[in-house]
CSV table of C-alpha atoms in Angstrom, one decimal:
chain,number,residue,atom,x,y,z
A,192,MET,CA,-60.2,31.0,165.8
A,193,VAL,CA,-56.4,29.5,164.9
A,194,ALA,CA,-55.8,29.0,161.6
A,195,ALA,CA,-52.9,28.8,158.9
A,196,GLU,CA,-54.4,31.6,157.0
A,197,ASN,CA,-56.6,34.5,156.5
A,198,GLY,CA,-57.8,36.3,153.3
A,199,ALA,CA,-58.7,39.3,155.2
A,200,LEU,CA,-54.5,40.6,155.3
A,201,PRO,CA,-53.1,40.8,152.1
A,202,GLY,CA,-51.6,37.6,150.8
A,203,GLY,CA,-52.5,36.2,153.7
A,204,LYS,CA,-54.2,33.2,151.8
A,205,ALA,CA,-53.5,30.2,149.4
A,206,GLY,CA,-56.5,28.2,149.3
A,207,GLY,CA,-60.4,28.1,150.2
A,208,VAL,CA,-58.9,28.5,154.1
A,209,GLY,CA,-58.6,31.8,153.5
A,210,ASP,CA,-61.5,32.4,151.9
A,211,VAL,CA,-63.7,31.4,154.9
A,212,LEU,CA,-61.2,33.0,157.3
A,213,ARG,CA,-62.1,35.9,155.9
A,214,ASP,CA,-65.8,35.6,155.4
A,215,LEU,CA,-67.4,33.5,158.1
A,216,PRO,CA,-66.2,36.0,161.3
A,217,PRO,CA,-68.3,38.6,160.4
A,218,ALA,CA,-71.2,36.6,159.9
A,219,ILE,CA,-71.0,34.8,163.0
A,220,ALA,CA,-69.6,38.6,164.7
A,221,GLU,CA,-73.2,39.5,163.6
A,222,THR,CA,-74.8,36.9,165.4
A,223,GLY,CA,-73.5,38.9,168.7
A,224,ARG,CA,-70.1,36.5,169.1
A,225,PRO,CA,-67.1,38.4,169.0
A,226,VAL,CA,-64.3,36.5,166.5
A,227,THR,CA,-60.2,36.6,167.4
A,228,ILE,CA,-58.7,35.1,164.7
A,229,LEU,CA,-54.9,33.7,165.5
A,230,MET,CA,-52.6,32.9,162.9
A,231,PRO,CA,-48.8,33.1,162.0
A,232,SER,CA,-46.3,36.0,160.7
A,233,TYR,CA,-44.9,34.3,157.6
A,234,ASN,CA,-42.3,36.8,158.7
A,235,ARG,CA,-44.3,39.1,157.2
A,236,LEU,CA,-48.4,39.0,157.8
A,237,HIS,CA,-46.9,41.4,161.2
A,238,THR,CA,-46.0,44.4,158.5
A,239,SER,CA,-49.6,44.7,157.3
A,240,ASP,CA,-51.1,48.5,157.1
A,241,GLY,CA,-53.1,48.6,160.3
A,242,MET,CA,-50.7,46.2,162.5
A,243,GLU,CA,-49.4,47.5,165.6
A,244,TRP,CA,-46.8,45.4,168.1
A,245,CYS,CA,-48.8,44.2,171.1
A,246,GLY,CA,-46.7,42.2,173.3
A,247,ALA,CA,-44.5,39.5,173.4
A,248,PHE,CA,-43.8,36.6,175.8
A,249,PRO,CA,-42.2,33.4,175.8
A,250,VAL,CA,-42.4,29.5,174.7
A,251,ARG,CA,-40.3,26.7,175.7
A,252,PHE,CA,-40.3,24.9,172.2
A,253,GLY,CA,-38.0,22.0,171.7
A,254,GLN,CA,-34.7,22.6,173.7
A,255,GLU,CA,-35.4,26.5,172.3
A,256,SER,CA,-36.9,29.7,174.1
A,257,LEU,CA,-38.3,31.5,171.7
A,258,ASN,CA,-40.0,34.8,172.6
A,259,ILE,CA,-43.6,35.5,170.5
A,260,GLU,CA,-44.7,38.9,169.5
A,261,TRP,CA,-48.0,39.2,168.9
A,262,TYR,CA,-49.4,42.0,166.5
A,263,GLY,CA,-52.8,43.1,166.1
A,264,LYS,CA,-54.9,46.1,164.0
A,265,GLN,CA,-58.5,47.7,165.1
A,266,PRO,CA,-61.4,45.0,165.0
A,267,ALA,CA,-63.4,44.9,161.9
A,268,ALA,CA,-66.8,44.3,162.5
A,269,ASP,CA,-66.3,42.3,165.8
A,270,VAL,CA,-63.7,41.1,164.5
A,271,ASP,CA,-59.8,41.0,166.0
A,272,THR,CA,-56.6,39.6,164.3
A,273,VAL,CA,-53.6,38.3,165.9
A,274,VAL,CA,-50.7,38.0,164.1
A,275,LEU,CA,-47.7,35.5,165.9
A,276,HIS,CA,-44.3,36.4,164.7
A,277,ASN,CA,-40.8,34.8,164.8
A,278,PRO,CA,-38.5,34.0,162.2
A,279,ARG,CA,-39.6,30.1,163.1
A,280,PHE,CA,-43.0,30.9,161.0
A,281,ASP,CA,-40.6,31.5,157.8
A,282,PRO,CA,-38.4,28.7,158.0
A,283,GLN,CA,-37.6,28.5,154.5
A,284,ASN,CA,-37.2,32.5,154.9
A,285,THR,CA,-39.8,32.6,151.3
A,286,GLY,CA,-42.4,34.4,153.2
A,287,GLN,CA,-44.7,31.6,151.6
A,288,ILE,CA,-47.7,30.0,153.7
A,289,TYR,CA,-46.9,26.8,152.8
A,290,CYS,CA,-43.5,25.1,152.0
A,291,ASP,CA,-42.4,22.3,149.7
A,292,ASP,CA,-40.0,20.2,151.4
A,293,GLY,CA,-40.7,17.7,148.2
A,294,PRO,CA,-41.7,13.9,148.5
A,295,ASP,CA,-38.7,12.6,150.8
A,296,ASN,CA,-39.4,14.8,153.9
A,297,PRO,CA,-43.3,15.7,152.8
A,298,PHE,CA,-44.8,18.6,155.6
A,299,ALA,CA,-41.3,18.8,157.3
A,300,SER,CA,-41.4,22.2,157.7
A,301,ASP,CA,-44.7,23.0,157.8
A,302,ALA,CA,-45.2,20.4,160.7
A,303,THR,CA,-42.4,22.3,163.0
A,304,LYS,CA,-44.0,25.7,162.4
A,305,PHE,CA,-47.6,24.5,163.1
A,306,ALA,CA,-47.1,23.0,166.1
A,307,LEU,CA,-45.0,26.0,167.3
A,308,LEU,CA,-48.4,28.1,166.4
A,309,SER,CA,-50.2,25.7,168.4
A,310,LEU,CA,-48.5,26.3,171.4
A,311,ALA,CA,-48.0,30.0,170.5
A,312,ALA,CA,-51.4,30.5,170.1
A,313,GLY,CA,-52.4,28.5,173.3
A,314,GLU,CA,-49.9,30.8,175.2
A,315,TRP,CA,-51.7,33.7,174.2
A,316,LEU,CA,-55.3,32.1,174.7
A,317,VAL,CA,-54.6,31.8,178.3
A,318,ARG,CA,-53.1,35.0,178.4
A,319,HIS,CA,-56.2,36.6,176.7
A,320,ALA,CA,-59.1,34.5,176.3
A,321,ASP,CA,-61.8,35.0,177.7
A,322,ASP,CA,-63.9,32.4,180.0
A,323,GLN,CA,-66.8,31.5,178.0
A,324,ALA,CA,-64.7,32.0,174.6
A,325,VAL,CA,-65.1,28.8,172.2
A,326,LEU,CA,-61.5,27.5,170.8
A,327,HIS,CA,-62.2,27.4,167.2
A,328,LEU,CA,-59.3,25.0,165.1
A,329,HIS,CA,-59.1,25.1,161.2
A,330,ASP,CA,-57.5,22.0,159.8
A,331,TRP,CA,-54.7,20.1,160.8
A,332,HIS,CA,-52.3,23.3,161.2
A,333,ALA,CA,-54.3,23.9,164.5
A,334,GLY,CA,-54.8,20.1,165.5
A,335,LEU,CA,-51.8,20.2,168.0
A,336,LEU,CA,-53.6,22.8,169.9
A,337,ALA,CA,-56.6,20.6,171.2
A,338,LEU,CA,-54.0,18.1,172.7
A,339,LEU,CA,-51.6,21.0,174.1
A,340,ARG,CA,-55.1,21.7,176.4
A,341,GLU,CA,-55.3,18.5,177.2
A,342,ARG,CA,-51.8,17.4,178.6
A,343,LEU,CA,-50.0,20.8,179.2
A,344,PRO,CA,-50.7,21.9,183.1
A,345,ALA,CA,-49.7,25.4,181.7
A,346,PHE,CA,-52.4,24.8,179.6
A,347,GLU,CA,-55.0,23.8,181.9
A,348,ARG,CA,-56.9,27.1,182.1
A,349,LEU,CA,-57.9,26.2,177.8
A,350,LYS,CA,-59.3,23.0,179.1
A,351,HIS,CA,-62.3,24.5,180.2
A,352,LEU,CA,-63.4,26.4,177.4
A,353,ARG,CA,-65.2,24.8,174.3
A,354,CYS,CA,-63.1,23.5,171.6
A,355,VAL,CA,-64.7,22.7,168.3
A,356,LEU,CA,-63.0,21.7,165.3
A,357,THR,CA,-63.7,22.3,160.8
A,358,LEU,CA,-62.6,19.7,158.7
A,359,HIS,CA,-61.4,22.0,155.2
A,360,ASN,CA,-59.5,19.4,153.8
A,361,LEU,CA,-59.2,15.8,154.8
A,362,ALA,CA,-56.4,14.3,152.5
A,363,LEU,CA,-53.5,16.8,154.5
A,364,GLN,CA,-53.3,15.7,157.9
A,365,GLY,CA,-49.9,16.6,158.7
A,366,LEU,CA,-48.1,13.2,160.1
A,367,ARG,CA,-44.7,13.3,161.2
A,368,PRO,CA,-43.0,11.1,162.8
A,369,ARG,CA,-43.1,10.7,167.0
A,370,ARG,CA,-39.5,10.4,167.4
A,371,GLY,CA,-36.4,10.3,166.3
A,372,HIS,CA,-36.6,13.5,163.5
A,373,PRO,CA,-35.8,17.4,163.8
A,374,SER,CA,-39.3,17.4,162.6
A,375,SER,CA,-41.1,15.2,164.7
A,376,PHE,CA,-43.2,15.0,168.1
A,377,GLU,CA,-40.8,14.5,170.5
A,378,ARG,CA,-38.6,17.1,169.3
A,379,TRP,CA,-41.2,19.5,169.9
A,380,PHE,CA,-42.6,18.9,172.9
A,381,PRO,CA,-40.2,16.9,174.7
A,382,GLU,CA,-42.0,16.8,178.2
A,383,LEU,CA,-45.0,15.2,176.6
A,384,ASP,CA,-44.9,11.3,175.6
A,385,PRO,CA,-44.6,10.9,172.1
A,386,ASP,CA,-46.4,7.6,172.2
A,387,ASP,CA,-49.9,9.2,173.4
A,388,ALA,CA,-52.6,7.5,171.6
A,389,LEU,CA,-54.5,11.1,170.9
A,390,LEU,CA,-51.8,11.1,168.4
A,391,SER,CA,-52.3,7.6,167.1
A,392,ASP,CA,-53.0,7.1,163.2
A,393,PRO,CA,-55.3,4.6,162.7
A,394,ARG,CA,-52.7,3.2,159.9
A,395,TYR,CA,-49.4,4.3,161.1
A,396,HIS,CA,-48.0,3.1,164.7
A,397,ASP,CA,-44.8,4.8,164.6
A,398,VAL,CA,-46.6,8.3,163.4
A,399,ALA,CA,-47.8,11.7,164.7
A,400,ASN,CA,-51.2,12.6,163.5
A,401,PRO,CA,-52.4,16.7,164.4
A,402,LEU,CA,-55.7,15.7,162.9
A,403,ALA,CA,-56.3,12.5,164.5
A,404,ALA,CA,-55.1,14.2,167.8
A,405,ALA,CA,-58.0,17.1,167.3
A,406,ILE,CA,-61.1,14.9,166.2
A,407,ARG,CA,-60.5,12.7,169.3
A,408,SER,CA,-60.0,15.5,171.4
A,409,VAL,CA,-62.7,18.4,170.4
A,410,ASP,CA,-66.1,19.0,171.5
A,411,HIS,CA,-67.3,18.9,167.8
A,412,VAL,CA,-66.1,18.5,164.6
A,413,ASN,CA,-67.3,20.1,161.0
A,414,THR,CA,-67.2,19.5,157.5
A,415,VAL,CA,-67.3,22.2,155.0
A,416,SER,CA,-70.9,20.3,153.1
A,417,PRO,CA,-73.6,18.4,153.9
A,418,THR,CA,-72.6,15.7,151.5
A,419,ASN,CA,-68.8,15.4,152.7
A,420,ALA,CA,-70.2,14.8,155.9
A,421,ARG,CA,-71.9,11.6,154.7
A,422,GLU,CA,-68.8,11.1,152.2
A,423,ILE,CA,-66.0,10.7,154.7
A,424,LEU,CA,-67.9,8.3,156.9
A,425,GLN,CA,-66.2,6.0,154.5
A,426,PRO,CA,-63.2,4.6,153.5
A,427,THR,CA,-61.2,6.0,150.7
A,428,ASP,CA,-61.2,3.5,147.9
A,429,LEU,CA,-58.9,5.2,144.9
A,430,ALA,CA,-59.3,1.8,142.9
A,431,ARG,CA,-63.2,3.5,142.3
A,432,GLY,CA,-62.3,7.2,141.9
A,433,PHE,CA,-63.7,8.1,145.9
A,434,HIS,CA,-62.6,10.0,148.6
A,435,GLY,CA,-63.7,9.6,152.4
A,436,GLY,CA,-62.2,9.2,155.5
A,437,GLU,CA,-58.5,9.2,153.9
A,438,GLY,CA,-57.7,7.1,157.6
A,439,LEU,CA,-59.4,8.4,160.2
A,440,GLU,CA,-63.3,7.3,159.2
A,441,VAL,CA,-63.4,5.2,161.9
A,442,LEU,CA,-62.8,8.0,164.4
A,443,LEU,CA,-65.3,10.3,162.2
A,444,GLN,CA,-67.8,7.1,162.4
A,445,HIS,CA,-67.2,8.0,166.5
A,446,ALA,CA,-68.0,11.8,166.2
A,447,ALA,CA,-71.1,11.2,164.2
A,448,ALA,CA,-72.6,8.1,166.3
A,449,GLU,CA,-71.7,10.9,169.4
A,450,GLY,CA,-73.8,13.8,167.7
A,451,ARG,CA,-70.6,15.6,167.1
A,452,LEU,CA,-70.1,15.0,163.8
A,453,HIS,CA,-71.6,17.5,161.5
A,454,GLY,CA,-71.9,19.0,158.1
A,455,ILE,CA,-72.2,23.1,157.6
A,456,LEU,CA,-72.6,24.7,153.9
A,457,ASN,CA,-69.3,27.2,153.4
A,458,GLY,CA,-71.2,30.1,152.1
A,459,CYS,CA,-70.4,32.9,149.1
A,460,ASP,CA,-69.9,37.0,149.7
A,461,TYR,CA,-72.7,38.6,147.6
A,462,THR,CA,-72.0,42.3,147.9
A,463,ALA,CA,-69.2,41.8,145.3
A,464,THR,CA,-71.9,39.8,142.2
A,465,PRO,CA,-70.5,41.7,139.3
A,466,LEU,CA,-73.3,43.9,138.0
A,467,HIS,CA,-71.7,43.1,133.6
A,468,ARG,CA,-70.2,40.4,131.7
A,469,PRO,CA,-67.3,41.3,129.8
A,470,THR,CA,-67.3,40.4,126.4
A,471,PHE,CA,-64.5,38.4,125.4
A,472,PRO,CA,-62.5,41.5,124.1
A,473,GLU,CA,-62.6,42.9,127.4
A,474,LEU,CA,-61.7,40.1,128.7
A,475,GLY,CA,-58.9,39.7,127.0
A,476,GLU,CA,-57.1,43.6,127.9
A,477,PRO,CA,-56.7,42.1,131.6
A,478,VAL,CA,-55.4,38.9,130.6
A,479,ALA,CA,-52.9,40.2,128.2
A,480,THR,CA,-51.8,43.1,130.9
A,481,THR,CA,-51.0,40.1,133.7
A,482,LEU,CA,-49.2,37.8,131.4
A,483,ALA,CA,-46.9,40.4,130.7
A,484,GLU,CA,-46.0,41.6,133.7
A,485,TRP,CA,-45.9,37.4,134.6
A,486,SER,CA,-43.5,37.0,131.7
A,487,ASP,CA,-41.1,40.5,133.2
A,488,ARG,CA,-41.6,38.6,136.9
A,489,GLN,CA,-40.8,34.7,135.7
A,490,PRO,CA,-38.6,34.7,132.2
A,491,HIS,CA,-38.1,31.4,132.6
A,492,ASN,CA,-41.5,30.9,132.1
A,493,LYS,CA,-42.2,33.6,129.3
A,494,SER,CA,-42.4,31.2,126.5
A,495,LEU,CA,-45.6,29.7,128.1
A,496,PHE,CA,-46.8,33.2,128.8
A,497,SER,CA,-46.0,33.8,125.1
A,498,LEU,CA,-48.1,30.5,123.7
A,499,ALA,CA,-51.0,32.2,125.7
A,500,SER,CA,-50.7,35.5,124.6
A,501,ARG,CA,-50.5,34.1,121.2
A,502,SER,CA,-53.6,31.7,121.7
A,503,LEU,CA,-55.8,34.8,123.1
A,504,GLU,CA,-54.9,37.0,120.2
A,505,GLN,CA,-56.1,33.9,117.9
A,506,ALA,CA,-59.8,34.2,119.9
A,507,ASN,CA,-59.8,37.4,120.0
A,508,ASN,CA,-59.7,37.5,116.3
A,509,ARG,CA,-62.3,34.7,115.9
A,510,GLN,CA,-65.0,35.4,118.6
A,511,PRO,CA,-65.6,32.5,120.8
A,512,SER,CA,-68.9,31.3,120.2
A,513,ILE,CA,-68.5,29.4,123.8
A,514,VAL,CA,-66.1,30.2,126.1
A,515,LEU,CA,-65.3,27.5,128.8
A,516,THR,CA,-62.7,28.9,132.0
A,517,ALA,CA,-61.6,26.9,135.3
A,518,VAL,CA,-60.2,28.4,137.9
A,519,SER,CA,-58.2,26.3,140.4
A,520,ARG,CA,-54.9,25.4,142.6
A,521,LEU,CA,-53.4,22.5,139.8
A,522,THR,CA,-53.3,19.7,142.1
A,523,ASP,CA,-54.3,15.7,141.3
A,524,GLN,CA,-57.7,16.9,143.5
A,525,LYS,CA,-58.4,19.6,141.5
A,526,ALA,CA,-56.9,18.5,138.5
A,527,GLY,CA,-56.2,14.6,138.4
A,528,LEU,CA,-59.0,13.4,136.1
A,529,LEU,CA,-58.7,16.4,133.8
A,530,LEU,CA,-55.5,14.4,133.1
A,531,ALA,CA,-56.7,10.9,133.2
A,532,ARG,CA,-56.2,8.7,130.0
A,533,THR,CA,-58.5,6.4,128.7
A,534,GLN,CA,-58.4,5.0,125.1
A,535,GLY,CA,-55.6,7.1,125.1
A,536,ILE,CA,-56.3,10.3,125.3
A,537,THR,CA,-56.9,12.9,128.1
A,538,LEU,CA,-60.3,14.1,129.6
A,539,LEU,CA,-59.2,17.4,128.7
A,540,GLN,CA,-58.4,16.4,125.4
A,541,GLN,CA,-61.5,14.8,124.8
A,542,LEU,CA,-63.1,18.1,126.1
A,543,LEU,CA,-61.5,19.8,123.9
A,544,ARG,CA,-62.2,17.9,120.8
A,545,SER,CA,-66.1,18.2,121.8
A,546,LEU,CA,-65.9,22.1,121.2
A,547,PRO,CA,-66.4,24.6,117.8
A,548,ASN,CA,-63.1,25.2,116.4
A,549,ASP,CA,-63.8,28.6,117.2
A,550,ALA,CA,-64.3,27.9,121.2
A,551,VAL,CA,-62.2,29.4,123.9
A,552,MET,CA,-61.0,27.1,127.3
A,553,LEU,CA,-59.7,29.5,129.6
A,554,LEU,CA,-57.5,27.5,132.7
A,555,LEU,CA,-56.5,29.9,135.1
A,556,GLY,CA,-54.4,28.0,137.8
A,557,SER,CA,-50.9,27.1,139.0
A,558,GLY,CA,-49.2,24.0,141.6
A,559,ASP,CA,-48.2,20.7,141.2
A,560,PRO,CA,-45.1,20.8,139.2
A,561,GLY,CA,-45.8,17.6,137.6
A,562,ILE,CA,-49.2,18.7,136.6
A,563,GLU,CA,-48.0,22.6,134.9
A,564,PRO,CA,-46.5,21.2,132.4
A,565,ALA,CA,-48.9,18.5,131.5
A,566,LEU,CA,-51.2,21.4,131.1
A,567,ALA,CA,-48.9,23.3,129.0
A,568,GLN,CA,-48.8,21.0,126.5
A,569,HIS,CA,-52.1,20.8,125.7
A,570,ALA,CA,-51.9,24.6,125.8
A,571,ALA,CA,-49.4,24.0,123.1
A,572,THR,CA,-50.9,21.4,121.1
A,573,ASP,CA,-54.5,23.0,120.5
A,574,SER,CA,-55.1,26.6,120.5
A,575,ARG,CA,-58.5,26.3,121.6
A,576,LEU,CA,-57.1,25.8,125.4
A,577,ILE,CA,-55.1,29.0,126.7
A,578,PHE,CA,-53.3,27.8,129.8
A,579,LEU,CA,-53.0,31.2,132.4
A,580,ARG,CA,-50.2,29.8,134.7
A,581,GLY,CA,-50.1,31.9,138.1
A,582,PHE,CA,-53.1,33.6,139.9
A,583,SER,CA,-54.7,36.6,140.2
A,584,GLU,CA,-57.4,37.8,142.3
A,585,PRO,CA,-58.8,40.4,140.0
A,586,LEU,CA,-58.5,38.5,136.8
A,587,ALA,CA,-60.1,35.0,138.7
A,588,ASN,CA,-62.9,37.5,138.7
A,589,ALA,CA,-62.6,38.5,135.6
A,590,VAL,CA,-62.5,35.1,134.5
A,591,PHE,CA,-65.9,34.2,136.2
A,592,ALA,CA,-67.2,37.1,135.2
A,593,ALA,CA,-66.8,36.2,131.6
A,594,GLY,CA,-67.5,32.7,130.8
A,595,ASP,CA,-70.4,30.3,129.4
A,596,LEU,CA,-69.6,27.4,131.3
A,597,PHE,CA,-67.1,26.5,134.2
A,598,LEU,CA,-65.7,23.1,134.7
A,599,MET,CA,-64.7,22.0,138.3
A,600,PRO,CA,-64.5,18.4,137.5
A,601,SER,CA,-62.6,17.7,141.2
A,602,THR,CA,-62.0,14.5,142.2
A,603,PHE,CA,-63.3,15.4,146.2
A,604,GLU,CA,-64.2,18.4,147.0
A,605,PRO,CA,-65.2,19.4,150.5
A,606,SER,CA,-67.2,22.3,150.0
A,607,GLY,CA,-65.5,24.4,147.0
A,608,ILE,CA,-65.6,27.9,146.5
A,609,SER,CA,-64.7,28.4,143.1
A,610,GLN,CA,-68.1,27.3,142.0
A,611,MET,CA,-70.2,29.5,143.8
A,612,TYR,CA,-68.0,32.5,142.8
A,613,ALA,CA,-68.6,31.2,138.9
A,614,MET,CA,-72.3,30.7,139.5
A,615,ARG,CA,-72.8,34.2,141.5
A,616,ALA,CA,-71.5,35.7,138.2
A,617,GLY,CA,-74.2,34.0,136.2
A,618,GLN,CA,-72.2,31.3,135.2
A,619,PRO,CA,-72.9,27.7,135.5
A,620,CYS,CA,-71.1,25.0,135.8
A,621,LEU,CA,-69.9,21.6,135.1
A,622,VAL,CA,-69.1,20.0,137.9
A,623,HIS,CA,-68.2,16.3,139.4
A,624,ALA,CA,-71.1,15.2,142.0
A,625,VAL,CA,-69.1,15.3,145.2
A,626,GLY,CA,-69.1,17.1,148.2
A,627,GLY,CA,-70.2,20.5,148.6
A,628,LEU,CA,-70.3,20.8,144.5
A,629,ASN,CA,-73.1,18.2,145.0
A,630,ASP,CA,-74.9,20.7,147.6
A,631,THR,CA,-74.3,23.6,145.3
A,632,VAL,CA,-75.0,22.5,141.6
A,633,LYS,CA,-78.1,20.7,140.4
A,634,ASP,CA,-78.2,18.9,137.3
A,635,ASN,CA,-80.0,20.5,134.4
A,636,ILE,CA,-81.2,23.7,137.2
A,637,ASN,CA,-78.3,25.8,137.2
A,638,GLY,CA,-75.7,24.0,135.5
A,639,PHE,CA,-74.7,20.6,134.9
A,640,SER,CA,-73.4,17.3,137.0
A,641,PHE,CA,-71.7,14.1,136.4
A,642,SER,CA,-70.6,11.2,138.7
A,643,GLY,CA,-69.6,7.9,138.0
A,644,PRO,CA,-68.8,4.2,140.7
A,645,ASN,CA,-64.9,4.3,139.2
A,646,THR,CA,-62.6,7.0,137.1
A,647,GLU,CA,-63.3,5.3,133.9
A,648,ALA,CA,-67.1,5.9,134.6
A,649,GLN,CA,-66.7,9.8,135.6
A,650,VAL,CA,-64.6,10.3,132.8
A,651,ALA,CA,-67.0,8.9,130.4
A,652,ASN,CA,-69.9,10.9,132.0
A,653,CYS,CA,-68.6,14.2,132.1
A,654,MET,CA,-67.8,13.9,128.4
A,655,ALA,CA,-71.8,12.8,128.4
A,656,SER,CA,-72.5,16.6,131.0
A,657,MET,CA,-70.5,18.4,128.4
A,658,ILE,CA,-72.0,17.0,125.1
A,659,HIS,CA,-74.9,17.9,126.9
A,660,ALA,CA,-74.3,21.3,128.0
A,661,GLN,CA,-73.4,22.1,124.7
A,662,GLN,CA,-76.0,21.5,123.1
A,663,VAL,CA,-78.6,23.4,125.6
A,664,PHE,CA,-76.1,26.0,124.8
A,665,PHE,CA,-76.2,26.1,121.0
A,666,ASP,CA,-79.8,24.4,120.5
A,667,GLN,CA,-82.1,26.0,123.2
A,668,PRO,CA,-80.8,29.4,124.1
A,669,GLU,CA,-83.9,30.5,125.9
A,670,ARG,CA,-83.5,27.3,128.3
A,671,TRP,CA,-79.9,28.5,128.5
A,672,GLN,CA,-80.9,31.9,129.8
A,673,GLU,CA,-83.1,30.4,132.6
A,674,MET,CA,-79.9,28.4,133.9
A,675,VAL,CA,-77.8,31.3,133.6
A,676,SER,CA,-80.4,33.3,135.4
A,677,ASP,CA,-81.0,30.2,137.9
A,678,ALA,CA,-76.9,29.8,139.1
A,679,ARG,CA,-76.9,34.2,139.7
A,680,ALA,CA,-79.9,33.0,141.6
A,681,ALA,CA,-78.6,30.6,144.1
A,682,ARG,CA,-77.5,31.6,147.4
A,683,PHE,CA,-74.9,30.4,150.5
A,684,LEU,CA,-75.3,32.5,152.4
A,685,TRP,CA,-72.2,32.9,155.6
A,686,SER,CA,-75.3,34.0,157.8
A,687,ASP,CA,-76.7,30.6,156.8
A,688,ALA,CA,-73.0,28.8,158.0
A,689,ALA,CA,-73.0,30.8,161.1
A,690,GLU,CA,-76.2,30.4,162.2
A,691,GLN,CA,-75.7,26.4,162.0
A,692,TYR,CA,-71.8,26.9,163.7
A,693,GLU,CA,-73.5,28.4,166.6
A,694,THR,CA,-76.7,26.0,166.8
A,695,LYS,CA,-74.8,22.9,166.3
A,696,MET,CA,-70.8,23.9,167.2
A,697,TYR,CA,-70.7,26.9,169.9
A,698,VAL,CA,-73.3,25.6,172.3
């Protein structure tokens, strides 16, 4: 497997891809197929506990000759981790997995370092891969490796390996110019044709699309839920709030017609199922501690953390009658609908106004610099919203365990993992019935779902679901406990996913 993230390494994940790379490989290894994961160092992961220097090899990247070191650790459960190290994997010297180049130069730094990942991973595989290996690429970050194995004479050996691609988020494709820019295909691989048809983006002639190249080149493609595999065959229509193939739907339709496209739902690790549901005061202690730590580290956000601390103290004093929760990266995908306005106010304002005065909504996450201030403003005007700007996995687990109702009104969601974590802890979810949310949350059984033909209808239907959920919670306690039990009993197993990868993708 070649990927940008791996949650098995401390600091090795930024989102759901990291969860998958942590949990899917051991499940695949259980089928009798050992797994090796290759990823970049970001100038720090090669120093993780247990990592040992294993060797080095040269690559020719653009006009540079680079030395790629590789580090490994003792395999666990037939899963090897290989970290490829060169300072070029940390172009902004931040140690971050993903760079922010701003709206005027999107993906420039990331595209260059992930082009290097494809090249370095290919060189490593030429030297070390078994002749019967399957090459499993994850998202656009590894997409160029599918092209390089077709075009580079030095990678001839890799052409004989089965190659598959998993789409975790089709909205991100790593688009870059074909030529004429420091971060362009021509600069990375001057020996190859920048006008190669494999790179063609269906929408923009002068753009190189790593994900399109991979979809055209690999033996099989999958997305991470059956519903999303159907959605991506349709064109995206933002006027009605629908995200589909994001410009690649025709390529995906061809893959489906050829029997190459599959929908395999992600799983969840149930060994970490919480045994105890903390009371709100019990949750308040780790929240307060985390807020104090964040405030010390980020003095420029001190007022935001102080506001959250005051609201938390007030909530502790009034013993909330219902606790709503949300744990999310703050992007348009995750939070856009919450901030959508109808009748002059946002959906989030409508949700808060529907709650009793003694209710609480805990929102944990960070992300888009345009979304964070909007949420902070909502928290400043309604003390029922406690905005915890940041992320802590232990705190997230406590929030999953302590809430009564988990909100996940994503605009689109290929699989989703947060709803699985909430359900695992016995927390019913209110979700937009898209992608993996539709495949995991069953309306009025283990949670609540809504849909709609456009954004306005989605907002209205989300509100209707919220009011219905509160009616069940307050007026039908026995029915609510049945839903809690059904949520906790739901199982989305990595072993089931691994079996489908084995039968649909790897053979």
